[in-house]
Amino acid sequence: MRLAFIGAGRQAQEHARCAVACGAEIVKAYTRRPDSPNRAAFHKVAPNVEWVRHLSEAFDGVDGIVCAVPWQMMPGLAHWLSATDKRVLLEKPIAFTVSDATRMIGAASYNHKGKAIGFNRRFYEPVQEFKDRIEKGGLVSAAVTISNHLDLLTARHGAEIKTHVHAVMSIHSIDLMLHLFGHCAVEHRSHPLYSLRSYTRLTPIVLALHDNYPMKAGISALFDDGMAYNLTPLECLTVYDGVDMAEATPDMPVRQYVSHETSRTIASTTYKPGIYAQMKAWLEDDWSTLARPTDAVEALSLLTDLRG
């Protein structure tokens, strides 16, 4: 497949490495600045790429387009690219509000064919193992923690990220929760804790969504066979069965009951986790795990409901 890239930064380079590894040919690329310092690094990944001067030139002679630009630029480009008949892989966010996202996919010009959203966490090996266990049934309850550290995010993305932190950052984990547990509705709000119910799994979920607290992000679930699954960090799945007794030590002078670990699965880091499998699925037109724009709308809708 012949691809064009819009953007050449670190995330675009990650996508490009995986595209090349999957056998795709990167023939064109566009950056807003002709003197972008990212071009040199991108050129090492795709040495035969042609740098086009105008964005419209990226469409000619290609089968698909990958768009990975700074978050502030993504919604405008996503809306513009949604009308093309080319296959498109879009980074997040495609919109800052659910109304904007809904208008995009509801427009007469919208072409749903081949449009995927870069929710790459769906493709982590630990996530797929977790989902396989959920599909077997017996889910009792789940807990999700989403933690945005605003000072760190501001230092990296600028002060304006604070206004859009949920549409840009939280949505990644919200989509993962929906991917695992299906359609969820808010039953009770007591910020930063929320009570949800998965109507797909008929299961209660406790969601903690907060800023600047030193809490580890993660997703955990209990099953009726006594097993507990825990994604913390999200790239690592630890499975527990029962507890062990840990006697007091000088460092911990009290006896403890410690969860008994039975297995641990860590996401592959040959490439940035999830990116290779996501790219392969998109190139092969395999939509079993890929996220569509409608999935982003559902995640934005839930975020809107959480804020009341």
PDB file of N, CA and C in Angstrom, residues 120-206:
ATOM      1  N   ASN A 120      -4.548   3.128  20.174  1.00  0.00           N
ATOM      2  CA  ASN A 120      -3.647   1.974  20.057  1.00  0.00           C
ATOM      3  C   ASN A 120      -3.616   1.089  21.301  1.00  0.00           C
ATOM      4  N   ARG A 121      -4.119   1.586  22.436  1.00  0.00           N
ATOM      5  CA  ARG A 121      -4.102   0.740  23.640  1.00  0.00           C
ATOM      6  C   ARG A 121      -4.968  -0.505  23.466  1.00  0.00           C
ATOM      7  N   ARG A 122      -5.939  -0.443  22.599  1.00  0.00           N
ATOM      8  CA  ARG A 122      -6.758  -1.624  22.310  1.00  0.00           C
ATOM      9  C   ARG A 122      -5.905  -2.799  21.839  1.00  0.00           C
ATOM     10  N   PHE A 123      -4.744  -2.485  21.262  1.00  0.00           N
ATOM     11  CA  PHE A 123      -3.916  -3.513  20.644  1.00  0.00           C
ATOM     12  C   PHE A 123      -2.797  -4.021  21.553  1.00  0.00           C
ATOM     13  N   TYR A 124      -2.713  -3.527  22.771  1.00  0.00           N
ATOM     14  CA  TYR A 124      -1.731  -4.082  23.704  1.00  0.00           C
ATOM     15  C   TYR A 124      -2.030  -5.567  23.905  1.00  0.00           C
ATOM     16  N   GLU A 125      -1.011  -6.394  23.914  1.00  0.00           N
ATOM     17  CA  GLU A 125      -1.217  -7.832  24.163  1.00  0.00           C
ATOM     18  C   GLU A 125      -1.902  -8.085  25.505  1.00  0.00           C
ATOM     19  N   PRO A 126      -1.526  -7.373  26.583  1.00  0.00           N
ATOM     20  CA  PRO A 126      -2.223  -7.583  27.857  1.00  0.00           C
ATOM     21  C   PRO A 126      -3.711  -7.223  27.781  1.00  0.00           C
ATOM     22  N   VAL A 127      -4.037  -6.178  27.021  1.00  0.00           N
ATOM     23  CA  VAL A 127      -5.437  -5.779  26.881  1.00  0.00           C
ATOM     24  C   VAL A 127      -6.223  -6.862  26.150  1.00  0.00           C
ATOM     25  N   GLN A 128      -5.633  -7.427  25.118  1.00  0.00           N
ATOM     26  CA  GLN A 128      -6.333  -8.476  24.377  1.00  0.00           C
ATOM     27  C   GLN A 128      -6.542  -9.722  25.234  1.00  0.00           C
ATOM     28  N   GLU A 129      -5.552 -10.039  26.079  1.00  0.00           N
ATOM     29  CA  GLU A 129      -5.722 -11.165  27.006  1.00  0.00           C
ATOM     30  C   GLU A 129      -6.843 -10.872  28.013  1.00  0.00           C
ATOM     31  N   PHE A 130      -6.879  -9.651  28.512  1.00  0.00           N
ATOM     32  CA  PHE A 130      -7.914  -9.219  29.455  1.00  0.00           C
ATOM     33  C   PHE A 130      -9.296  -9.326  28.799  1.00  0.00           C
ATOM     34  N   LYS A 131      -9.401  -8.835  27.575  1.00  0.00           N
ATOM     35  CA  LYS A 131     -10.691  -8.867  26.879  1.00  0.00           C
ATOM     36  C   LYS A 131     -11.147 -10.305  26.616  1.00  0.00           C
ATOM     37  N   ASP A 132     -10.201 -11.171  26.273  1.00  0.00           N
ATOM     38  CA  ASP A 132     -10.548 -12.580  26.053  1.00  0.00           C
ATOM     39  C   ASP A 132     -11.147 -13.186  27.322  1.00  0.00           C
ATOM     40  N   ARG A 133     -10.577 -12.823  28.489  1.00  0.00           N
ATOM     41  CA  ARG A 133     -11.117 -13.350  29.752  1.00  0.00           C
ATOM     42  C   ARG A 133     -12.513 -12.791  30.018  1.00  0.00           C
ATOM     43  N   ILE A 134     -12.725 -11.528  29.736  1.00  0.00           N
ATOM     44  CA  ILE A 134     -14.042 -10.927  29.934  1.00  0.00           C
ATOM     45  C   ILE A 134     -15.086 -11.617  29.059  1.00  0.00           C
ATOM     46  N   GLU A 135     -14.692 -11.928  27.831  1.00  0.00           N
ATOM     47  CA  GLU A 135     -15.626 -12.548  26.887  1.00  0.00           C
ATOM     48  C   GLU A 135     -16.085 -13.932  27.353  1.00  0.00           C
ATOM     49  N   LYS A 136     -15.293 -14.569  28.202  1.00  0.00           N
ATOM     50  CA  LYS A 136     -15.665 -15.890  28.701  1.00  0.00           C
ATOM     51  C   LYS A 136     -16.791 -15.813  29.728  1.00  0.00           C
ATOM     52  N   GLY A 137     -17.060 -14.616  30.259  1.00  0.00           N
ATOM     53  CA  GLY A 137     -18.139 -14.434  31.221  1.00  0.00           C
ATOM     54  C   GLY A 137     -17.656 -14.497  32.660  1.00  0.00           C
ATOM     55  N   GLY A 138     -18.573 -14.241  33.570  1.00  0.00           N
ATOM     56  CA  GLY A 138     -18.259 -14.298  34.988  1.00  0.00           C
ATOM     57  C   GLY A 138     -17.718 -13.007  35.567  1.00  0.00           C
ATOM     58  N   LEU A 139     -17.792 -11.907  34.838  1.00  0.00           N
ATOM     59  CA  LEU A 139     -17.320 -10.617  35.357  1.00  0.00           C
ATOM     60  C   LEU A 139     -18.246 -10.165  36.484  1.00  0.00           C
ATOM     61  N   VAL A 140     -17.652  -9.827  37.636  1.00  0.00           N
ATOM     62  CA  VAL A 140     -18.430  -9.411  38.806  1.00  0.00           C
ATOM     63  C   VAL A 140     -18.454  -7.893  38.941  1.00  0.00           C
ATOM     64  N   SER A 141     -17.295  -7.274  38.859  1.00  0.00           N
ATOM     65  CA  SER A 141     -17.211  -5.824  38.991  1.00  0.00           C
ATOM     66  C   SER A 141     -15.888  -5.353  38.401  1.00  0.00           C
ATOM     67  N   ALA A 142     -15.787  -4.033  38.192  1.00  0.00           N
ATOM     68  CA  ALA A 142     -14.561  -3.469  37.630  1.00  0.00           C
ATOM     69  C   ALA A 142     -14.299  -2.101  38.244  1.00  0.00           C
ATOM     70  N   ALA A 143     -13.042  -1.696  38.204  1.00  0.00           N
ATOM     71  CA  ALA A 143     -12.643  -0.380  38.695  1.00  0.00           C
ATOM     72  C   ALA A 143     -11.645   0.216  37.705  1.00  0.00           C
ATOM     73  N   VAL A 144     -11.809   1.515  37.434  1.00  0.00           N
ATOM     74  CA  VAL A 144     -10.962   2.213  36.465  1.00  0.00           C
ATOM     75  C   VAL A 144     -10.437   3.483  37.122  1.00  0.00           C
ATOM     76  N   THR A 145      -9.137   3.709  37.007  1.00  0.00           N
ATOM     77  CA  THR A 145      -8.530   4.934  37.522  1.00  0.00           C
ATOM     78  C   THR A 145      -7.853   5.668  36.372  1.00  0.00           C
ATOM     79  N   ILE A 146      -8.245   6.934  36.181  1.00  0.00           N
ATOM     80  CA  ILE A 146      -7.636   7.797  35.168  1.00  0.00           C
ATOM     81  C   ILE A 146      -7.062   8.998  35.899  1.00  0.00           C
ATOM     82  N   SER A 147      -5.775   9.219  35.743  1.00  0.00           N
ATOM     83  CA  SER A 147      -5.101  10.285  36.476  1.00  0.00           C
ATOM     84  C   SER A 147      -4.331  11.163  35.507  1.00  0.00           C
ATOM     85  N   ASN A 148      -4.696  12.439  35.448  1.00  0.00           N
ATOM     86  CA  ASN A 148      -4.008  13.411  34.594  1.00  0.00           C
ATOM     87  C   ASN A 148      -3.153  14.329  35.460  1.00  0.00           C
ATOM     88  N   HIS A 149      -1.869  14.305  35.242  1.00  0.00           N
ATOM     89  CA  HIS A 149      -0.955  15.143  36.017  1.00  0.00           C
ATOM     90  C   HIS A 149      -0.723  16.428  35.236  1.00  0.00           C
ATOM     91  N   LEU A 150      -1.500  17.451  35.587  1.00  0.00           N
ATOM     92  CA  LEU A 150      -1.580  18.655  34.772  1.00  0.00           C
ATOM     93  C   LEU A 150      -0.266  19.405  34.665  1.00  0.00           C
ATOM     94  N   ASP A 151       0.529  19.409  35.730  1.00  0.00           N
ATOM     95  CA  ASP A 151       1.804  20.125  35.659  1.00  0.00           C
ATOM     96  C   ASP A 151       2.718  19.497  34.613  1.00  0.00           C
ATOM     97  N   LEU A 152       2.779  18.184  34.601  1.00  0.00           N
ATOM     98  CA  LEU A 152       3.608  17.494  33.609  1.00  0.00           C
ATOM     99  C   LEU A 152       3.061  17.701  32.205  1.00  0.00           C
ATOM    100  N   LEU A 153       1.735  17.624  32.068  1.00  0.00           N
ATOM    101  CA  LEU A 153       1.122  17.801  30.755  1.00  0.00           C
ATOM    102  C   LEU A 153       1.306  19.221  30.237  1.00  0.00           C
ATOM    103  N   THR A 154       1.207  20.196  31.132  1.00  0.00           N
ATOM    104  CA  THR A 154       1.397  21.586  30.724  1.00  0.00           C
ATOM    105  C   THR A 154       2.819  21.832  30.257  1.00  0.00           C
ATOM    106  N   ALA A 155       3.775  21.249  30.969  1.00  0.00           N
ATOM    107  CA  ALA A 155       5.179  21.417  30.572  1.00  0.00           C
ATOM    108  C   ALA A 155       5.443  20.839  29.188  1.00  0.00           C
ATOM    109  N   ARG A 156       4.724  19.795  28.841  1.00  0.00           N
ATOM    110  CA  ARG A 156       4.959  19.129  27.557  1.00  0.00           C
ATOM    111  C   ARG A 156       4.100  19.692  26.435  1.00  0.00           C
ATOM    112  N   HIS A 157       2.843  20.049  26.748  1.00  0.00           N
ATOM    113  CA  HIS A 157       1.895  20.406  25.692  1.00  0.00           C
ATOM    114  C   HIS A 157       1.420  21.854  25.737  1.00  0.00           C
ATOM    115  N   GLY A 158       1.832  22.631  26.740  1.00  0.00           N
ATOM    116  CA  GLY A 158       1.378  24.003  26.842  1.00  0.00           C
ATOM    117  C   GLY A 158       0.179  24.142  27.764  1.00  0.00           C
ATOM    118  N   ALA A 159      -0.050  25.377  28.241  1.00  0.00           N
ATOM    119  CA  ALA A 159      -1.094  25.628  29.231  1.00  0.00           C
ATOM    120  C   ALA A 159      -2.490  25.316  28.703  1.00  0.00           C
ATOM    121  N   GLU A 160      -2.707  25.444  27.389  1.00  0.00           N
ATOM    122  CA  GLU A 160      -4.048  25.244  26.850  1.00  0.00           C
ATOM    123  C   GLU A 160      -4.521  23.798  26.949  1.00  0.00           C
ATOM    124  N   ILE A 161      -3.604  22.870  27.237  1.00  0.00           N
ATOM    125  CA  ILE A 161      -4.008  21.474  27.384  1.00  0.00           C
ATOM    126  C   ILE A 161      -4.987  21.310  28.545  1.00  0.00           C
ATOM    127  N   LYS A 162      -4.909  22.208  29.546  1.00  0.00           N
ATOM    128  CA  LYS A 162      -5.788  22.087  30.707  1.00  0.00           C
ATOM    129  C   LYS A 162      -7.260  22.153  30.307  1.00  0.00           C
ATOM    130  N   THR A 163      -7.559  22.988  29.332  1.00  0.00           N
ATOM    131  CA  THR A 163      -8.947  23.153  28.889  1.00  0.00           C
ATOM    132  C   THR A 163      -9.466  21.907  28.192  1.00  0.00           C
ATOM    133  N   HIS A 164      -8.578  21.182  27.520  1.00  0.00           N
ATOM    134  CA  HIS A 164      -8.999  20.052  26.693  1.00  0.00           C
ATOM    135  C   HIS A 164      -8.437  18.726  27.193  1.00  0.00           C
ATOM    136  N   VAL A 165      -8.041  18.662  28.460  1.00  0.00           N
ATOM    137  CA  VAL A 165      -7.310  17.492  28.941  1.00  0.00           C
ATOM    138  C   VAL A 165      -8.115  16.202  28.791  1.00  0.00           C
ATOM    139  N   HIS A 166      -9.426  16.269  28.968  1.00  0.00           N
ATOM    140  CA  HIS A 166     -10.212  15.039  28.884  1.00  0.00           C
ATOM    141  C   HIS A 166     -10.399  14.593  27.432  1.00  0.00           C
ATOM    142  N   ALA A 167     -10.613  15.541  26.535  1.00  0.00           N
ATOM    143  CA  ALA A 167     -10.783  15.195  25.121  1.00  0.00           C
ATOM    144  C   ALA A 167      -9.492  14.712  24.494  1.00  0.00           C
ATOM    145  N   VAL A 168      -8.358  15.157  25.043  1.00  0.00           N
ATOM    146  CA  VAL A 168      -7.062  14.791  24.479  1.00  0.00           C
ATOM    147  C   VAL A 168      -6.446  13.603  25.205  1.00  0.00           C
ATOM    148  N   MET A 169      -6.521  13.585  26.524  1.00  0.00           N
ATOM    149  CA  MET A 169      -5.825  12.581  27.326  1.00  0.00           C
ATOM    150  C   MET A 169      -6.761  11.508  27.910  1.00  0.00           C
ATOM    151  N   SER A 170      -7.769  11.927  28.647  1.00  0.00           N
ATOM    152  CA  SER A 170      -8.647  10.962  29.320  1.00  0.00           C
ATOM    153  C   SER A 170      -9.357  10.050  28.336  1.00  0.00           C
ATOM    154  N   ILE A 171      -9.630  10.567  27.147  1.00  0.00           N
ATOM    155  CA  ILE A 171     -10.408   9.801  26.167  1.00  0.00           C
ATOM    156  C   ILE A 171      -9.724   8.483  25.801  1.00  0.00           C
ATOM    157  N   HIS A 172      -8.394   8.464  25.889  1.00  0.00           N
ATOM    158  CA  HIS A 172      -7.653   7.247  25.564  1.00  0.00           C
ATOM    159  C   HIS A 172      -8.079   6.104  26.485  1.00  0.00           C
ATOM    160  N   SER A 173      -8.131   6.379  27.787  1.00  0.00           N
ATOM    161  CA  SER A 173      -8.509   5.348  28.759  1.00  0.00           C
ATOM    162  C   SER A 173     -10.010   5.095  28.766  1.00  0.00           C
ATOM    163  N   ILE A 174     -10.801   6.137  28.493  1.00  0.00           N
ATOM    164  CA  ILE A 174     -12.247   5.953  28.395  1.00  0.00           C
ATOM    165  C   ILE A 174     -12.576   5.000  27.254  1.00  0.00           C
ATOM    166  N   ASP A 175     -11.911   5.196  26.107  1.00  0.00           N
ATOM    167  CA  ASP A 175     -12.130   4.275  24.990  1.00  0.00           C
ATOM    168  C   ASP A 175     -11.737   2.854  25.364  1.00  0.00           C
ATOM    169  N   LEU A 176     -10.621   2.708  26.084  1.00  0.00           N
ATOM    170  CA  LEU A 176     -10.182   1.378  26.486  1.00  0.00           C
ATOM    171  C   LEU A 176     -11.205   0.720  27.406  1.00  0.00           C
ATOM    172  N   MET A 177     -11.763   1.494  28.325  1.00  0.00           N
ATOM    173  CA  MET A 177     -12.797   0.970  29.208  1.00  0.00           C
ATOM    174  C   MET A 177     -14.011   0.497  28.396  1.00  0.00           C
ATOM    175  N   LEU A 178     -14.433   1.302  27.437  1.00  0.00           N
ATOM    176  CA  LEU A 178     -15.574   0.930  26.607  1.00  0.00           C
ATOM    177  C   LEU A 178     -15.259  -0.275  25.723  1.00  0.00           C
ATOM    178  N   HIS A 179     -14.031  -0.355  25.254  1.00  0.00           N
ATOM    179  CA  HIS A 179     -13.613  -1.498  24.447  1.00  0.00           C
ATOM    180  C   HIS A 179     -13.692  -2.794  25.254  1.00  0.00           C
ATOM    181  N   LEU A 180     -13.308  -2.728  26.520  1.00  0.00           N
ATOM    182  CA  LEU A 180     -13.312  -3.914  27.375  1.00  0.00           C
ATOM    183  C   LEU A 180     -14.709  -4.268  27.879  1.00  0.00           C
ATOM    184  N   PHE A 181     -15.453  -3.262  28.340  1.00  0.00           N
ATOM    185  CA  PHE A 181     -16.693  -3.529  29.068  1.00  0.00           C
ATOM    186  C   PHE A 181     -17.957  -3.181  28.295  1.00  0.00           C
ATOM    187  N   GLY A 182     -17.810  -2.607  27.118  1.00  0.00           N
ATOM    188  CA  GLY A 182     -18.986  -2.275  26.330  1.00  0.00           C
ATOM    189  C   GLY A 182     -19.644  -0.981  26.773  1.00  0.00           C
ATOM    190  N   HIS A 183     -20.855  -0.758  26.301  1.00  0.00           N
ATOM    191  CA  HIS A 183     -21.578   0.492  26.564  1.00  0.00           C
ATOM    192  C   HIS A 183     -21.763   0.706  28.068  1.00  0.00           C
ATOM    193  N   CYS A 184     -21.402   1.897  28.527  1.00  0.00           N
ATOM    194  CA  CYS A 184     -21.505   2.239  29.948  1.00  0.00           C
ATOM    195  C   CYS A 184     -22.345   3.498  30.131  1.00  0.00           C
ATOM    196  N   ALA A 185     -23.093   3.540  31.217  1.00  0.00           N
ATOM    197  CA  ALA A 185     -23.896   4.707  31.557  1.00  0.00           C
ATOM    198  C   ALA A 185     -23.561   5.151  32.977  1.00  0.00           C
ATOM    199  N   VAL A 186     -23.623   6.457  33.203  1.00  0.00           N
ATOM    200  CA  VAL A 186     -23.331   7.024  34.515  1.00  0.00           C
ATOM    201  C   VAL A 186     -24.561   6.887  35.409  1.00  0.00           C
ATOM    202  N   GLU A 187     -24.364   6.322  36.598  1.00  0.00           N
ATOM    203  CA  GLU A 187     -25.474   6.170  37.542  1.00  0.00           C
ATOM    204  C   GLU A 187     -25.379   7.149  38.694  1.00  0.00           C
ATOM    205  N   HIS A 188     -24.159   7.525  39.080  1.00  0.00           N
ATOM    206  CA  HIS A 188     -23.994   8.450  40.203  1.00  0.00           C
ATOM    207  C   HIS A 188     -22.688   9.213  40.036  1.00  0.00           C
ATOM    208  N   ARG A 189     -22.726  10.514  40.331  1.00  0.00           N
ATOM    209  CA  ARG A 189     -21.549  11.368  40.240  1.00  0.00           C
ATOM    210  C   ARG A 189     -21.196  11.912  41.612  1.00  0.00           C
ATOM    211  N   SER A 190     -19.967  11.754  42.012  1.00  0.00           N
ATOM    212  CA  SER A 190     -19.440  12.361  43.236  1.00  0.00           C
ATOM    213  C   SER A 190     -17.961  12.621  42.975  1.00  0.00           C
ATOM    214  N   HIS A 191     -17.711  13.624  42.146  1.00  0.00           N
ATOM    215  CA  HIS A 191     -16.365  13.892  41.643  1.00  0.00           C
ATOM    216  C   HIS A 191     -15.333  13.852  42.778  1.00  0.00           C
ATOM    217  N   PRO A 192     -14.226  13.114  42.570  1.00  0.00           N
ATOM    218  CA  PRO A 192     -13.743  12.507  41.336  1.00  0.00           C
ATOM    219  C   PRO A 192     -14.160  11.048  41.135  1.00  0.00           C
ATOM    220  N   LEU A 193     -15.113  10.555  41.952  1.00  0.00           N
ATOM    221  CA  LEU A 193     -15.559   9.168  41.814  1.00  0.00           C
ATOM    222  C   LEU A 193     -16.917   9.118  41.119  1.00  0.00           C
ATOM    223  N   TYR A 194     -17.060   8.130  40.255  1.00  0.00           N
ATOM    224  CA  TYR A 194     -18.297   7.969  39.508  1.00  0.00           C
ATOM    225  C   TYR A 194     -18.706   6.505  39.530  1.00  0.00           C
ATOM    226  N   SER A 195     -20.003   6.299  39.652  1.00  0.00           N
ATOM    227  CA  SER A 195     -20.554   4.947  39.587  1.00  0.00           C
ATOM    228  C   SER A 195     -21.165   4.760  38.202  1.00  0.00           C
ATOM    229  N   LEU A 196     -20.665   3.744  37.491  1.00  0.00           N
ATOM    230  CA  LEU A 196     -21.141   3.438  36.151  1.00  0.00           C
ATOM    231  C   LEU A 196     -21.699   2.018  36.119  1.00  0.00           C
ATOM    232  N   ARG A 197     -22.428   1.730  35.072  1.00  0.00           N
ATOM    233  CA  ARG A 197     -22.879   0.362  34.840  1.00  0.00           C
ATOM    234  C   ARG A 197     -22.657   0.025  33.380  1.00  0.00           C
ATOM    235  N   SER A 198     -22.020  -1.115  33.171  1.00  0.00           N
ATOM    236  CA  SER A 198     -21.868  -1.629  31.824  1.00  0.00           C
ATOM    237  C   SER A 198     -23.141  -2.372  31.451  1.00  0.00           C
ATOM    238  N   TYR A 199     -23.880  -1.838  30.498  1.00  0.00           N
ATOM    239  CA  TYR A 199     -25.109  -2.502  30.078  1.00  0.00           C
ATOM    240  C   TYR A 199     -24.820  -3.617  29.081  1.00  0.00           C
ATOM    241  N   THR A 200     -23.592  -3.670  28.588  1.00  0.00           N
ATOM    242  CA  THR A 200     -23.186  -4.794  27.749  1.00  0.00           C
ATOM    243  C   THR A 200     -22.864  -5.999  28.615  1.00  0.00           C
ATOM    244  N   ARG A 201     -22.141  -5.756  29.732  1.00  0.00           N
ATOM    245  CA  ARG A 201     -21.720  -6.842  30.625  1.00  0.00           C
ATOM    246  C   ARG A 201     -22.611  -6.982  31.850  1.00  0.00           C
ATOM    247  N   LEU A 202     -23.561  -6.038  32.044  1.00  0.00           N
ATOM    248  CA  LEU A 202     -24.437  -6.025  33.221  1.00  0.00           C
ATOM    249  C   LEU A 202     -23.611  -6.013  34.498  1.00  0.00           C
ATOM    250  N   THR A 203     -22.635  -5.099  34.535  1.00  0.00           N
ATOM    251  CA  THR A 203     -21.641  -5.079  35.613  1.00  0.00           C
ATOM    252  C   THR A 203     -21.446  -3.661  36.139  1.00  0.00           C
ATOM    253  N   PRO A 204     -21.326  -3.486  37.469  1.00  0.00           N
ATOM    254  CA  PRO A 204     -21.003  -2.169  38.017  1.00  0.00           C
ATOM    255  C   PRO A 204     -19.516  -1.840  37.836  1.00  0.00           C
ATOM    256  N   ILE A 205     -19.248  -0.565  37.597  1.00  0.00           N
ATOM    257  CA  ILE A 205     -17.881  -0.084  37.422  1.00  0.00           C
ATOM    258  C   ILE A 205     -17.703   1.173  38.262  1.00  0.00           C
ATOM    259  N   VAL A 206     -16.625   1.230  39.005  1.00  0.00           N
ATOM    260  CA  VAL A 206     -16.259   2.439  39.742  1.00  0.00           C
ATOM    261  C   VAL A 206     -15.150   3.130  38.958  1.00  0.00           C
TER     262      VAL A 206
END
